[in-house]
XYZ file of C-alpha atoms in Angstrom:
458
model
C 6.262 63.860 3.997
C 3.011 61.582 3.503
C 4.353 61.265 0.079
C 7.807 59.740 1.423
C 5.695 57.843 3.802
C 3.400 56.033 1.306
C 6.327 55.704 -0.945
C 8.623 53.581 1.856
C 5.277 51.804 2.425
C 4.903 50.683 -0.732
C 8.583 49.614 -1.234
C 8.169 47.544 2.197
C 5.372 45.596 0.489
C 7.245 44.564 -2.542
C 10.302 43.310 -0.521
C 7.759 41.096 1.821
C 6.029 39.950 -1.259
C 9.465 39.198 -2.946
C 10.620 37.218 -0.009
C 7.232 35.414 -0.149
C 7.993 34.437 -3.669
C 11.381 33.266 -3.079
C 11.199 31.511 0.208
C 7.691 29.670 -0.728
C 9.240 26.835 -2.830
C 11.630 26.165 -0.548
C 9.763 24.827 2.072
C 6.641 24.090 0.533
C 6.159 20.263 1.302
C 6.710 17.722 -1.842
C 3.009 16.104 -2.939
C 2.870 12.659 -2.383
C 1.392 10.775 -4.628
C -0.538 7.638 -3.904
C -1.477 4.315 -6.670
C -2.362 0.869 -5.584
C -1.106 -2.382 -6.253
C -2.364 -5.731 -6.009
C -6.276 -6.150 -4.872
C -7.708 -7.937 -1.650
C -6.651 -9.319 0.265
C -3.641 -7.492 -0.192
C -4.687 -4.796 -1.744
C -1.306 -1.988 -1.058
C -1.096 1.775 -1.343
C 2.272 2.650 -2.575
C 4.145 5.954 -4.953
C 5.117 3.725 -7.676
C 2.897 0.763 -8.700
C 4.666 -0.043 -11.946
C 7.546 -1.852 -9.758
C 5.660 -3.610 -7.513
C 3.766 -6.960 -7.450
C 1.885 -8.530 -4.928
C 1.263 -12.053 -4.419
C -1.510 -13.394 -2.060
C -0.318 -17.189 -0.563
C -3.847 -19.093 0.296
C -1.911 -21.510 1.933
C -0.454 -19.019 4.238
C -2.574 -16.805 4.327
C 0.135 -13.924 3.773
C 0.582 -10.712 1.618
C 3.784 -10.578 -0.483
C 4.270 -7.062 -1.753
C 7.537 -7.351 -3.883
C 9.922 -4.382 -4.655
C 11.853 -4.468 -7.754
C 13.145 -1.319 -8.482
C 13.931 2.639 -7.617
C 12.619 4.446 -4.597
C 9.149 3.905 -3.716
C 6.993 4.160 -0.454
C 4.399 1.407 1.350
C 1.757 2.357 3.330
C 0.688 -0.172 6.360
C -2.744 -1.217 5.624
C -5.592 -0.653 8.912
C -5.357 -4.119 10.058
C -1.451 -4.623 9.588
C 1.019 -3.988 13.299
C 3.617 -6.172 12.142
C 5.397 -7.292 8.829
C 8.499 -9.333 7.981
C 10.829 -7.846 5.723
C 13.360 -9.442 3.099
C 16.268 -6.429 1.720
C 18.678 -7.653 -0.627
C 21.208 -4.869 -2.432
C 22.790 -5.335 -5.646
C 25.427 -7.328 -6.360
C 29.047 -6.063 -7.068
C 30.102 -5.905 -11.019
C 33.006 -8.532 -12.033
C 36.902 -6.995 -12.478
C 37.745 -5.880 -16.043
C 40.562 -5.658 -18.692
C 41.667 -9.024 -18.076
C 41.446 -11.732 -15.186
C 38.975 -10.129 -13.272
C 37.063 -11.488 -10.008
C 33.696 -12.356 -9.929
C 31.487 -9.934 -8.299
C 30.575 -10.377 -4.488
C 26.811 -10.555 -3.903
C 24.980 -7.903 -2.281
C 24.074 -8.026 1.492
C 20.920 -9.744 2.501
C 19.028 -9.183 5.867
C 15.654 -10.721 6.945
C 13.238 -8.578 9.515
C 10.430 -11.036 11.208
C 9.642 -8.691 13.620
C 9.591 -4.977 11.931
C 6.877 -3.039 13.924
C 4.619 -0.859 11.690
C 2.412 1.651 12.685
C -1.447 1.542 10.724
C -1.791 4.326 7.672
C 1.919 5.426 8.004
C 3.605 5.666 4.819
C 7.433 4.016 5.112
C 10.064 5.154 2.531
C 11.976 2.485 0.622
C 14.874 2.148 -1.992
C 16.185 -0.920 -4.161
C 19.903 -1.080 -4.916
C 21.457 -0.830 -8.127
C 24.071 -3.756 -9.570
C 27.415 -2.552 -9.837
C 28.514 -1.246 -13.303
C 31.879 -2.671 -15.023
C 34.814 -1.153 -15.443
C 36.262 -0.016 -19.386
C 37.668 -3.002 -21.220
C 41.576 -1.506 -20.862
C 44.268 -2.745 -19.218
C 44.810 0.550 -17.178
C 44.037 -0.101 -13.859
C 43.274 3.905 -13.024
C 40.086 3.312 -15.816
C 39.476 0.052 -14.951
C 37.938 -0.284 -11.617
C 34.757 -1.683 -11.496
C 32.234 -0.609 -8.908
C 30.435 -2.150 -5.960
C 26.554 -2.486 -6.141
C 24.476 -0.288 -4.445
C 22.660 -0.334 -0.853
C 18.955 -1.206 -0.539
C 17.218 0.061 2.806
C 13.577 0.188 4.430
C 12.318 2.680 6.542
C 15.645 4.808 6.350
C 18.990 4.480 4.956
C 20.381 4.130 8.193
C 17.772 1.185 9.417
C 17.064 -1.799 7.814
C 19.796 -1.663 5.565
C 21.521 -4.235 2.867
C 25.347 -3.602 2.119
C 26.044 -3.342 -1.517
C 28.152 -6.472 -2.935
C 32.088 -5.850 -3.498
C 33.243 -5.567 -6.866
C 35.561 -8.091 -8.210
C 39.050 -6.953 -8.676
C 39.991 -5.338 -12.421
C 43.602 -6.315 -14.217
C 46.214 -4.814 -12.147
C 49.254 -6.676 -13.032
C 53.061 -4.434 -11.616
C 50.500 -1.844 -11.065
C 50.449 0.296 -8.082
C 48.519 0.683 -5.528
C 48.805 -2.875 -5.030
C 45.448 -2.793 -3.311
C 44.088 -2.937 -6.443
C 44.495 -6.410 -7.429
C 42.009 -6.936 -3.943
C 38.577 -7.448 -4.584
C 36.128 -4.864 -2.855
C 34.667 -5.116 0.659
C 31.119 -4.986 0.443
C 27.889 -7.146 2.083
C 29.592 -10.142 0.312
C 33.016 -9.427 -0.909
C 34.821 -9.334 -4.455
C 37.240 -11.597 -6.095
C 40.522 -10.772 -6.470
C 42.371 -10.900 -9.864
C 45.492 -12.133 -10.699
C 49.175 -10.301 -9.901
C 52.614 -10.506 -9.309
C 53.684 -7.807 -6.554
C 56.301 -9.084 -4.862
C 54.995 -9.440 -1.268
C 51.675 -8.940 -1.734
C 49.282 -11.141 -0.912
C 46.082 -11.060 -3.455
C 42.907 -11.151 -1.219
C 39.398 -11.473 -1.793
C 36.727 -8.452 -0.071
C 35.267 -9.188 3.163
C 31.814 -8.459 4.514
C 30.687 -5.534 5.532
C 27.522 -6.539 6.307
C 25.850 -5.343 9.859
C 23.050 -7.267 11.707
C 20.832 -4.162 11.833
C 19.243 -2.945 15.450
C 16.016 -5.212 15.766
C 16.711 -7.344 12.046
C 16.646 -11.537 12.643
C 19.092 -12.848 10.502
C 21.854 -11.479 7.980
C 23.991 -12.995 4.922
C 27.421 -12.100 3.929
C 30.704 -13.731 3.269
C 34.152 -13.166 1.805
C 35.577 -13.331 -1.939
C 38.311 -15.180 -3.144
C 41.857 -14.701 -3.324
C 44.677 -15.473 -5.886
C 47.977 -16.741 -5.714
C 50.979 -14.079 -6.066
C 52.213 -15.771 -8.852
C 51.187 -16.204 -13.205
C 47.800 -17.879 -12.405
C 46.270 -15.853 -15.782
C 42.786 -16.210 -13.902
C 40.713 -14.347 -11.663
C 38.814 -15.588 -7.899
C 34.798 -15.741 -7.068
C 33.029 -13.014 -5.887
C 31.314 -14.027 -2.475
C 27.525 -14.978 -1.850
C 24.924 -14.627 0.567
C 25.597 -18.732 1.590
C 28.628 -19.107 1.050
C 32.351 -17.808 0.592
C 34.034 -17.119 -3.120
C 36.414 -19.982 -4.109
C 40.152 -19.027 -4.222
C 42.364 -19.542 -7.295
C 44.367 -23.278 -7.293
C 44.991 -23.986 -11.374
C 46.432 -21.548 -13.909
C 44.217 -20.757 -16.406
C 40.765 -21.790 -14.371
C 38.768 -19.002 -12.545
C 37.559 -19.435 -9.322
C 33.971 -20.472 -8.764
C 31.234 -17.686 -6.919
C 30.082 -18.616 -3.908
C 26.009 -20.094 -3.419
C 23.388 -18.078 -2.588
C 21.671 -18.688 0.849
C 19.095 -21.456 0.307
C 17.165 -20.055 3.844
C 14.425 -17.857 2.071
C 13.291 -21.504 -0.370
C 9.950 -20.123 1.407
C 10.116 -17.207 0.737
C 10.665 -17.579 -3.184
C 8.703 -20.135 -3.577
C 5.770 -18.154 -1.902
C 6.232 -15.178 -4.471
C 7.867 -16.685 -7.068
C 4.764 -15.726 -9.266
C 5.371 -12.027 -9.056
C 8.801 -12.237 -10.720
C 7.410 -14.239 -14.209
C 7.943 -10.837 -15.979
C 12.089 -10.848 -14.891
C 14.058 -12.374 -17.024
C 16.226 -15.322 -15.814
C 15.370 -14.700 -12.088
C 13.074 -18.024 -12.038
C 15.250 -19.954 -13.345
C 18.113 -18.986 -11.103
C 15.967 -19.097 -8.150
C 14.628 -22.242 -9.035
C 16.963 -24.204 -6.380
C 15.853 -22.262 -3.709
C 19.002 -20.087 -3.459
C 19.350 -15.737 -4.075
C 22.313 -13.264 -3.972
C 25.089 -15.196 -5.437
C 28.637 -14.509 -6.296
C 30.035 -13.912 -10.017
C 32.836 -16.169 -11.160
C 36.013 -15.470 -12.300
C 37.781 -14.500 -15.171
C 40.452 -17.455 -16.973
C 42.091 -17.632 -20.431
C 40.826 -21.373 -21.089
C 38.770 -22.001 -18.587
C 35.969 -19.533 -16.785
C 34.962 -19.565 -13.259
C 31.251 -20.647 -12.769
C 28.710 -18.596 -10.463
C 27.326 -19.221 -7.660
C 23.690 -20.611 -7.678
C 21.306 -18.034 -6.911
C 21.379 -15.670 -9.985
C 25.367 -14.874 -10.384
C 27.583 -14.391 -13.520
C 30.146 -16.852 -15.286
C 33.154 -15.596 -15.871
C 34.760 -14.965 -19.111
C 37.495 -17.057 -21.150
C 38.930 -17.498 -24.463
C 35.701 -20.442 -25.597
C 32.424 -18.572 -24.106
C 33.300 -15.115 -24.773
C 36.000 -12.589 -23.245
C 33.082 -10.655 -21.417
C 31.990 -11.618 -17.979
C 28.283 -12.321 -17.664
C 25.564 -9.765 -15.238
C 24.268 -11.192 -12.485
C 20.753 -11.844 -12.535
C 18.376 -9.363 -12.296
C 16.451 -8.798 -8.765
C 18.673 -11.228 -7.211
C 21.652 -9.511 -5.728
C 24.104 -11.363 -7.499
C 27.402 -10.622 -8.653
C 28.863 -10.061 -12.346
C 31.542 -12.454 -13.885
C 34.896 -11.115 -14.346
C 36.288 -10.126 -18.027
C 38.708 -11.640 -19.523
C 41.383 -11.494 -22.074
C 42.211 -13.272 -25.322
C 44.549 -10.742 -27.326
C 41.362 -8.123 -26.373
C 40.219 -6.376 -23.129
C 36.755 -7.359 -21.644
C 34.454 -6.233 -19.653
C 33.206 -7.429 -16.270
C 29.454 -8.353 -16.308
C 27.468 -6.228 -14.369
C 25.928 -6.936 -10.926
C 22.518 -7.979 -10.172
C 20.167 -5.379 -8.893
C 18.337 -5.852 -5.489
C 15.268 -6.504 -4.066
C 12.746 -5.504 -1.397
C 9.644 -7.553 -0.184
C 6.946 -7.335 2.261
C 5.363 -9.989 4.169
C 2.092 -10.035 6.162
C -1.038 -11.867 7.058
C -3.644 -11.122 5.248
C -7.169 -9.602 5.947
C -10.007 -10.845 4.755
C -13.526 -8.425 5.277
C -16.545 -10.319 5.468
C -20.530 -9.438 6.793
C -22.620 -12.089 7.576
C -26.556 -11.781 6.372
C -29.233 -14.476 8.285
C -32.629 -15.245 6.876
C -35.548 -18.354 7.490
C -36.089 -20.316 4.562
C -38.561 -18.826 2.336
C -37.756 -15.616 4.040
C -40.676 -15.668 6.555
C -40.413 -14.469 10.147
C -42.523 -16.614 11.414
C -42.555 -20.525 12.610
C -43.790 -23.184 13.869
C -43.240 -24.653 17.526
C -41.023 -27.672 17.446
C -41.808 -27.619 13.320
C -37.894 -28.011 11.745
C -36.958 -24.961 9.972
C -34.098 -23.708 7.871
C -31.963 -20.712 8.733
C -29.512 -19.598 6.293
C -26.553 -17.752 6.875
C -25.119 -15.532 3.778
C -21.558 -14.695 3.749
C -19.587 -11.770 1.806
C -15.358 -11.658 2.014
C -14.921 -15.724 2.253
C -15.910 -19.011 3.844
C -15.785 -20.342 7.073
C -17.205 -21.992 10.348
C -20.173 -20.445 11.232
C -22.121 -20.501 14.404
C -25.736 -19.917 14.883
C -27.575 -18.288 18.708
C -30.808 -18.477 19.680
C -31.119 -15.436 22.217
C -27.210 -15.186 22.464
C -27.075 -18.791 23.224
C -25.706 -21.734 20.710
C -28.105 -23.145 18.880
C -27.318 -27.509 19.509
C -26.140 -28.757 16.473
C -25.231 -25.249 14.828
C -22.189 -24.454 16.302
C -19.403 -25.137 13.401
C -20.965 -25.452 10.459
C -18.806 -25.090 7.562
C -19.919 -22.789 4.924
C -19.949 -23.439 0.848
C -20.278 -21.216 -1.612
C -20.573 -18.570 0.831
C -23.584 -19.919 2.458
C -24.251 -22.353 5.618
C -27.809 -23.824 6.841
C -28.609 -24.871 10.231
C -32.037 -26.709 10.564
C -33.575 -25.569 14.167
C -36.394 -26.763 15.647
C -38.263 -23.669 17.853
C -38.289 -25.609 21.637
C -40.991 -22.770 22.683
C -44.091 -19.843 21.492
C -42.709 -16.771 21.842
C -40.677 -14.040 19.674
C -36.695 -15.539 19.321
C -33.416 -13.506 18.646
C -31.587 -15.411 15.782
C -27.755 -14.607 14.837
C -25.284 -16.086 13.238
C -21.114 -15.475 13.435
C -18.571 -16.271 11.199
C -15.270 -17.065 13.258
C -12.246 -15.768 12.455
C -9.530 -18.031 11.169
C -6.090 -17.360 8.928
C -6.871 -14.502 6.820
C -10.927 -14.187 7.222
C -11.543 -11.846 9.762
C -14.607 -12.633 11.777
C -18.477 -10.828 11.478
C -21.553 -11.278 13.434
C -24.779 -10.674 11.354
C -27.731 -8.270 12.719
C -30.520 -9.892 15.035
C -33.417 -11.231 13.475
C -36.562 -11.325 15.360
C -38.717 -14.114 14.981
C -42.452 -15.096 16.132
C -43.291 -18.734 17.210
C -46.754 -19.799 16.330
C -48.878 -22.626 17.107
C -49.113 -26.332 15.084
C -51.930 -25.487 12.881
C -53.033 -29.338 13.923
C -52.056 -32.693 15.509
C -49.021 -33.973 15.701
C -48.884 -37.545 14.494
């Protein structure tokens, strides 16, 4: 019986034990792994530094911390309550096999009033362009796809639609739908075709105002006539709406990017010199643009702000990507005798904005470094500054010392010359004031002893 006993024992042990082993992974919590980017000011604490830059603006006296790719995490710094936050997706790819739409631009949406919490960690993910379609004209392997969604905090928050891809060749195809560009946060361009009663139309918007979020950009692609137009209509961008088709054998122009955020780019403009193409299509101020069209002579341009030309039969029967980091959308393909391929769309972008804090400690000291002096006898007290410069103020027993009460700092270093009014031992400090991003520090009390002229005055 004790046998049996020690036997089931035993047997209950190893189950328990087995359980632990399989359960444990499950939910055992995921490490998280912190690196840093940038240095202070702005000194950041993300999961993936190799995709992040950060730009500190003087003039501003802001923190960019720039996103480019992948899913990655931020954590708010000590001093930082409040940031603004720019989400662009990617762009939409352009239409294949032949005549294709220009890709529509993925959505943008600006956040000047995102509340963050100090030492919390917030979750993140840039968007993906779209990819192209295959270069056939079968309009089941055709279909080019929209770009993807890029979101802060949660991917049902601060979100950016994805851009609408461009419509692929579709021509007596069914279903009809598919000579439509995509919806998406700015729409596709439709291609070219001939279905009796239908009307060819570009994607619309899909792009929410999220809860709390200032500001968001979206608009429609073009359409095309129901008729032999051999060309393809813009995808739409962030400013402004994709151009329909109105000549045979001329794609349709993208629509601009939004030229709103010419701040914005300009301020961190220096943390994209490693992206190919993106200053230069940035350079007039304008992001998330939409991909031209596909013609046989003539191509559709892109919209400015980073989006694709179209092909044709002179530049190549390949659409063009959109830019990278810019949300734009890919040209359509074309055709010349052979398939193309629309160009793919533009991946997204995530960036951080906040004002910057500046540490500082303030050191005070009488020239020569004595601690004692002379009634009424002029005297030098110098204040010593770590973090950055500033207008200092110097007290004599808590009160303002007259004369010493901005004196602007050099070189980390400001001098008031004070002349002791009595004999008797004197609290000297010294404050730097806060202003942009220098925070403000008192220094520790000094104590000094007021002595005596050793003679006459003359």
């Amino acid at each position: 019986m004790i046998s049996v006993q020690r036997f089931l024992a035993a047997l209950s042990a190893a189950v328990i034990s087995l359980a632990l082993i399989v359960v444990g992974p499950i939910i055992q919590a995921v490490p998280s792994f912190a690196a840093t980017a940038g240095s202070a000011p702005c000194l950041s604490t993300v999961t993936d530094s190799s995709t992040v830059s950060v730009v500190y603006s003087s003039s501003q006296s802001k923190c960019y911390v720039i996103f480019k790719s992948g899913s990655n995490a931020w954590t708010a710094p000590s001093t930082v309550t409040s940031v603004d936050i720019l989400v662009i997706a990617g762009g939409g790819a352009g239409g294949s096999g032949a005549w294709g739409g220009g890709g529509g631009a993925g959505g943008v949406v600006l956040d000047n009033t995102y509340t963050t919490t100090p030492s919390t960690s917030y979750s993140l993910t840039i968007g993906t362009g779209g990819t192209p379609g295959t270069s056939t004209l079968d309009n089941a392997l055709n279909r080019s796809t929209n770009g993807a969604d890029s979101w802060f905090g949660s991917n049902s928050t601060l979100v950016a639609k994805g851009g609408g891809a461009g419509a692929s060749y579709a021509w007596g195809k069914t279903p009809i739908t598919d000579c439509n560009g995509a919806n998406g946060g700015s729409g596709g361009g439709a291609t070219e075709c001939n279905n009796a009663g239908n009307t060819n139309t570009g994607g619309t918007s899909t792009q929410t105002l999220p809860t709390g979020a200032t500001i968001k950009y979206g608009n429609s692609g073009g359409g095309t006539p129901t008729a032999n137009y051999s060309s393809g209509a813009g995808g739409g961008g962030s400013g402004a709406a994709g151009s329909a088709v109105t000549t045979i054998g001329t794609g349709a122009n993208g629509g601009d990017g939004t030229q709103d955020l010419t701040s914005w780019i300009t301020a961190f403009a220096t943390g994209m010199s490693g992206v190919s193409g993106w200053s230069a299509a940035t350079s007039n101020g304008r992001i998330a643009a939409g991909g031209g069209g596909a013609a046989g002579p003539t191509r559709g341009a892109p919209g400015l702000g980073g989006g694709g030309y179209g092909g044709d039969s002179t530049n190549g029967i390949n659409g063009v990507d959109g830019v990278t980091n810019t949300g734009s959308g890919g040209g359509g393909g074309s055709y010349n005798g052979n398939t193309g391929t629309g160009g793919s769309g533009g991946s997204g972008l995530i960036v951080l904005r906040y004002t910057a804090a500046v540490a500082t400690a303030v050191s005070i000291g009488l020239a020569g470094g004595v601690s004692i002096a002379t009634y009424r006898a002029p005297i030098a007290i110098t204040a010593t500054l770590t973090g950055g410069n500033g207008k200092v103020r110097f007290y004599q027993d808590g009160k303002v010392i007259p004369g010493c009460q901005s004196i602007t700092s050099s070189g980390l270093s400001a001098t008031c010359m004070w002349r002791p009014a009595s004999k008797r031992f004197i609290t000297l400090t010294a404050e730097l004031v806060a202003s942009g991003a220098v925070l403000g520090s008192k220094s520790i009390p000094i104590t000094v002893s007021i002595g005596s002229r050793s003679g006459k005055r003359s």
